[in-house]
Short mmCIF file of N, CA and C in Angstrom, two decimals:
data_model
loop_
_atom_site.label_atom_id
_atom_site.label_comp_id
_atom_site.label_asym_id
_atom_site.label_seq_id
_atom_site.Cartn_x
_atom_site.Cartn_y
_atom_site.Cartn_z
N MET A 263 -4.14 -7.09 -13.91
CA MET A 263 -2.75 -6.81 -13.62
C MET A 263 -2.44 -7.04 -12.14
N THR A 264 -3.38 -6.75 -11.25
CA THR A 264 -3.15 -6.93 -9.83
C THR A 264 -2.82 -8.38 -9.51
N LYS A 265 -3.50 -9.31 -10.16
CA LYS A 265 -3.24 -10.73 -9.92
C LYS A 265 -1.80 -11.08 -10.27
N GLU A 266 -1.33 -10.58 -11.40
CA GLU A 266 0.04 -10.85 -11.82
C GLU A 266 1.05 -10.23 -10.84
N ILE A 267 0.76 -9.03 -10.38
CA ILE A 267 1.63 -8.37 -9.40
C ILE A 267 1.71 -9.21 -8.13
N LEU A 268 0.56 -9.65 -7.63
CA LEU A 268 0.53 -10.44 -6.40
C LEU A 268 1.27 -11.76 -6.57
N GLU A 269 1.09 -12.42 -7.71
CA GLU A 269 1.78 -13.69 -7.94
C GLU A 269 3.30 -13.48 -7.93
N ARG A 270 3.74 -12.47 -8.61
CA ARG A 270 5.20 -12.21 -8.68
C ARG A 270 5.74 -11.81 -7.31
N LEU A 271 4.99 -10.99 -6.60
CA LEU A 271 5.41 -10.57 -5.27
C LEU A 271 5.53 -11.77 -4.34
N MET A 272 4.56 -12.67 -4.38
CA MET A 272 4.59 -13.84 -3.50
C MET A 272 5.73 -14.79 -3.87
N GLU A 273 6.09 -14.83 -5.15
CA GLU A 273 7.26 -15.63 -5.56
C GLU A 273 8.53 -15.06 -4.94
N GLU A 274 8.63 -13.74 -4.97
CA GLU A 274 9.84 -13.08 -4.48
C GLU A 274 9.90 -12.99 -2.96
N ASN A 275 8.74 -12.79 -2.33
CA ASN A 275 8.71 -12.67 -0.87
C ASN A 275 7.37 -13.18 -0.34
N PRO A 276 7.28 -14.45 -0.01
CA PRO A 276 6.02 -15.01 0.50
C PRO A 276 5.56 -14.38 1.80
N GLU A 277 6.43 -13.65 2.47
CA GLU A 277 6.08 -13.01 3.73
C GLU A 277 5.66 -11.55 3.56
N ALA A 278 5.60 -11.08 2.32
CA ALA A 278 5.20 -9.69 2.06
C ALA A 278 3.79 -9.45 2.59
N LEU A 279 3.60 -8.31 3.23
CA LEU A 279 2.30 -7.96 3.79
C LEU A 279 1.57 -6.98 2.87
N MET A 280 0.26 -7.13 2.81
CA MET A 280 -0.58 -6.26 1.99
C MET A 280 -1.30 -5.25 2.87
N ALA A 281 -1.74 -4.16 2.26
CA ALA A 281 -2.57 -3.17 2.96
C ALA A 281 -4.03 -3.58 2.72
N ASP A 282 -4.65 -4.15 3.74
CA ASP A 282 -6.02 -4.65 3.61
C ASP A 282 -6.98 -3.55 3.17
N GLY A 283 -7.80 -3.88 2.18
CA GLY A 283 -8.81 -2.95 1.71
C GLY A 283 -8.33 -1.98 0.65
N PHE A 284 -7.08 -2.09 0.24
CA PHE A 284 -6.52 -1.15 -0.73
C PHE A 284 -5.99 -1.85 -1.98
N GLY A 285 -6.57 -3.00 -2.30
CA GLY A 285 -6.10 -3.79 -3.43
C GLY A 285 -6.06 -3.05 -4.75
N SER A 286 -7.04 -2.19 -4.99
CA SER A 286 -7.06 -1.49 -6.27
C SER A 286 -5.99 -0.39 -6.35
N ALA A 287 -5.32 -0.11 -5.25
CA ALA A 287 -4.25 0.88 -5.24
C ALA A 287 -2.88 0.23 -5.38
N LEU A 288 -2.83 -1.09 -5.45
CA LEU A 288 -1.56 -1.80 -5.62
C LEU A 288 -1.02 -1.52 -7.02
N VAL A 289 0.18 -0.98 -7.10
CA VAL A 289 0.75 -0.62 -8.40
C VAL A 289 1.95 -1.49 -8.78
N GLY A 290 2.46 -2.25 -7.85
CA GLY A 290 3.61 -3.08 -8.16
C GLY A 290 4.32 -3.52 -6.90
N PHE A 291 5.59 -3.82 -7.08
CA PHE A 291 6.41 -4.18 -5.93
C PHE A 291 7.76 -3.49 -6.08
N GLY A 292 8.46 -3.39 -4.99
CA GLY A 292 9.76 -2.76 -5.00
C GLY A 292 10.72 -3.53 -4.13
N ARG A 293 11.96 -3.23 -4.28
CA ARG A 293 12.99 -3.92 -3.50
C ARG A 293 13.64 -2.96 -2.51
N ILE A 294 13.83 -3.47 -1.33
CA ILE A 294 14.56 -2.75 -0.30
C ILE A 294 15.85 -3.51 -0.11
N GLY A 295 16.91 -2.93 -0.57
CA GLY A 295 18.18 -3.64 -0.55
C GLY A 295 18.16 -4.77 -1.56
N PRO A 296 19.11 -5.66 -1.48
CA PRO A 296 19.21 -6.71 -2.50
C PRO A 296 18.24 -7.87 -2.32
N SER A 297 17.59 -7.98 -1.15
CA SER A 297 16.84 -9.20 -0.91
C SER A 297 15.41 -9.03 -0.40
N LYS A 298 14.97 -7.83 -0.10
CA LYS A 298 13.63 -7.66 0.47
C LYS A 298 12.71 -7.04 -0.58
N THR A 299 11.66 -7.77 -0.96
CA THR A 299 10.68 -7.30 -1.93
C THR A 299 9.37 -7.03 -1.20
N VAL A 300 8.79 -5.86 -1.42
CA VAL A 300 7.55 -5.47 -0.72
C VAL A 300 6.54 -4.90 -1.71
N ALA A 301 5.28 -4.90 -1.29
CA ALA A 301 4.20 -4.35 -2.10
C ALA A 301 4.31 -2.83 -2.15
N VAL A 302 3.94 -2.26 -3.29
CA VAL A 302 3.94 -0.80 -3.46
C VAL A 302 2.53 -0.35 -3.86
N TYR A 303 2.01 0.60 -3.11
CA TYR A 303 0.67 1.15 -3.34
C TYR A 303 0.76 2.62 -3.71
N ALA A 304 -0.17 3.07 -4.52
CA ALA A 304 -0.27 4.49 -4.88
C ALA A 304 -0.97 5.23 -3.74
N TYR A 305 -0.25 6.15 -3.12
CA TYR A 305 -0.77 6.90 -1.97
C TYR A 305 -2.09 7.60 -2.31
N GLU A 306 -2.11 8.35 -3.40
CA GLU A 306 -3.32 9.11 -3.75
C GLU A 306 -4.52 8.20 -4.00
N LYS A 307 -4.28 7.04 -4.59
CA LYS A 307 -5.36 6.08 -4.83
C LYS A 307 -5.89 5.56 -3.50
N CYS A 308 -5.02 5.35 -2.53
CA CYS A 308 -5.46 4.92 -1.20
C CYS A 308 -6.38 5.97 -0.57
N ILE A 309 -6.02 7.24 -0.72
CA ILE A 309 -6.86 8.32 -0.19
C ILE A 309 -8.21 8.31 -0.89
N GLU A 310 -8.21 8.14 -2.21
CA GLU A 310 -9.47 8.08 -2.96
C GLU A 310 -10.35 6.93 -2.49
N ILE A 311 -9.74 5.79 -2.21
CA ILE A 311 -10.51 4.64 -1.72
C ILE A 311 -11.21 4.99 -0.42
N LEU A 312 -10.52 5.62 0.50
CA LEU A 312 -11.14 6.00 1.78
C LEU A 312 -12.28 7.00 1.56
N MET A 313 -12.09 7.92 0.65
CA MET A 313 -13.13 8.91 0.38
C MET A 313 -14.36 8.25 -0.24
N ASN A 314 -14.16 7.38 -1.22
CA ASN A 314 -15.28 6.75 -1.91
C ASN A 314 -15.93 5.64 -1.10
N ARG A 315 -15.13 4.80 -0.50
CA ARG A 315 -15.64 3.65 0.23
C ARG A 315 -16.23 4.04 1.58
N ASP A 316 -15.53 4.94 2.29
CA ASP A 316 -15.90 5.25 3.66
C ASP A 316 -16.54 6.62 3.84
N GLY A 317 -16.69 7.36 2.75
CA GLY A 317 -17.35 8.66 2.81
C GLY A 317 -16.56 9.74 3.53
N MET A 318 -15.25 9.60 3.59
CA MET A 318 -14.42 10.61 4.25
C MET A 318 -14.16 11.77 3.31
N ASP A 319 -13.99 12.95 3.88
CA ASP A 319 -13.55 14.08 3.05
C ASP A 319 -12.02 13.96 2.90
N PRO A 320 -11.42 14.74 2.00
CA PRO A 320 -9.98 14.58 1.76
C PRO A 320 -9.11 14.71 3.01
N GLU A 321 -9.45 15.66 3.86
CA GLU A 321 -8.65 15.86 5.07
C GLU A 321 -8.78 14.66 6.02
N GLU A 322 -10.01 14.17 6.22
CA GLU A 322 -10.21 13.01 7.08
C GLU A 322 -9.49 11.78 6.53
N ALA A 323 -9.61 11.57 5.23
CA ALA A 323 -8.99 10.40 4.61
C ALA A 323 -7.47 10.45 4.75
N THR A 324 -6.90 11.61 4.51
CA THR A 324 -5.45 11.77 4.62
C THR A 324 -4.99 11.53 6.05
N GLU A 325 -5.67 12.15 7.00
CA GLU A 325 -5.29 11.99 8.41
C GLU A 325 -5.42 10.53 8.84
N TYR A 326 -6.54 9.90 8.48
CA TYR A 326 -6.75 8.50 8.85
C TYR A 326 -5.66 7.62 8.24
N PHE A 327 -5.43 7.78 6.95
CA PHE A 327 -4.46 6.94 6.27
C PHE A 327 -3.05 7.14 6.82
N ASP A 328 -2.65 8.40 6.96
CA ASP A 328 -1.29 8.69 7.44
C ASP A 328 -1.04 8.08 8.81
N TYR A 329 -2.03 8.11 9.68
CA TYR A 329 -1.84 7.61 11.04
C TYR A 329 -2.06 6.10 11.15
N ASN A 330 -3.18 5.62 10.60
CA ASN A 330 -3.60 4.24 10.83
C ASN A 330 -3.07 3.21 9.83
N VAL A 331 -2.74 3.63 8.65
CA VAL A 331 -2.27 2.68 7.64
C VAL A 331 -0.79 2.87 7.40
N GLN A 332 -0.43 4.00 6.85
CA GLN A 332 0.98 4.26 6.57
C GLN A 332 1.80 4.36 7.85
N GLY A 333 1.22 4.90 8.89
CA GLY A 333 1.93 5.11 10.14
C GLY A 333 2.06 3.88 11.01
N ALA A 334 1.39 2.80 10.63
CA ALA A 334 1.45 1.58 11.43
C ALA A 334 2.65 0.75 10.99
N TRP A 335 3.60 0.55 11.88
CA TRP A 335 4.76 -0.26 11.56
C TRP A 335 4.34 -1.73 11.69
N VAL A 336 4.36 -2.44 10.58
CA VAL A 336 3.96 -3.85 10.59
C VAL A 336 5.15 -4.77 10.34
N GLY A 337 6.32 -4.21 10.34
CA GLY A 337 7.53 -5.01 10.16
C GLY A 337 8.19 -4.77 8.83
N GLU A 338 9.31 -5.42 8.64
CA GLU A 338 10.12 -5.19 7.45
C GLU A 338 9.48 -5.69 6.16
N ASN A 339 8.45 -6.50 6.26
CA ASN A 339 7.76 -6.99 5.07
C ASN A 339 6.54 -6.15 4.71
N GLY A 340 6.35 -5.06 5.45
CA GLY A 340 5.19 -4.20 5.22
C GLY A 340 5.28 -3.44 3.91
N PRO A 341 4.14 -2.97 3.43
CA PRO A 341 4.10 -2.25 2.16
C PRO A 341 4.70 -0.86 2.24
N VAL A 342 4.99 -0.31 1.06
CA VAL A 342 5.40 1.09 0.96
C VAL A 342 4.38 1.81 0.09
N PHE A 343 4.35 3.13 0.21
CA PHE A 343 3.36 3.94 -0.48
C PHE A 343 4.05 4.97 -1.34
N LEU A 344 3.69 4.96 -2.62
CA LEU A 344 4.30 5.79 -3.63
C LEU A 344 3.60 7.14 -3.72
N TYR A 345 4.36 8.19 -3.54
CA TYR A 345 3.87 9.55 -3.74
C TYR A 345 4.26 9.97 -5.15
N ASP A 346 3.28 10.05 -6.03
CA ASP A 346 3.53 10.33 -7.43
C ASP A 346 2.96 11.72 -7.75
N GLU A 347 3.71 12.74 -7.37
CA GLU A 347 3.22 14.11 -7.56
C GLU A 347 3.92 14.78 -8.70
#
């Protein structure tokens, strides 16, 4: 499914930016306004990736992600993160 999401996203916005290292957390794409399509990642899955891949505890993973990934402004084509609580 990720391949199909990426193909469709690139059709809609070839300048869309991905969150490196978080491919398995990609859940789809979303639109910002009528013309900007961006990647959408599951926030909790991103935290799980950091815990499993990098050996971080939940607090470390959350702090790292919030500051270094989600908190990094990479421009209007940057990804968004879905909080599904």
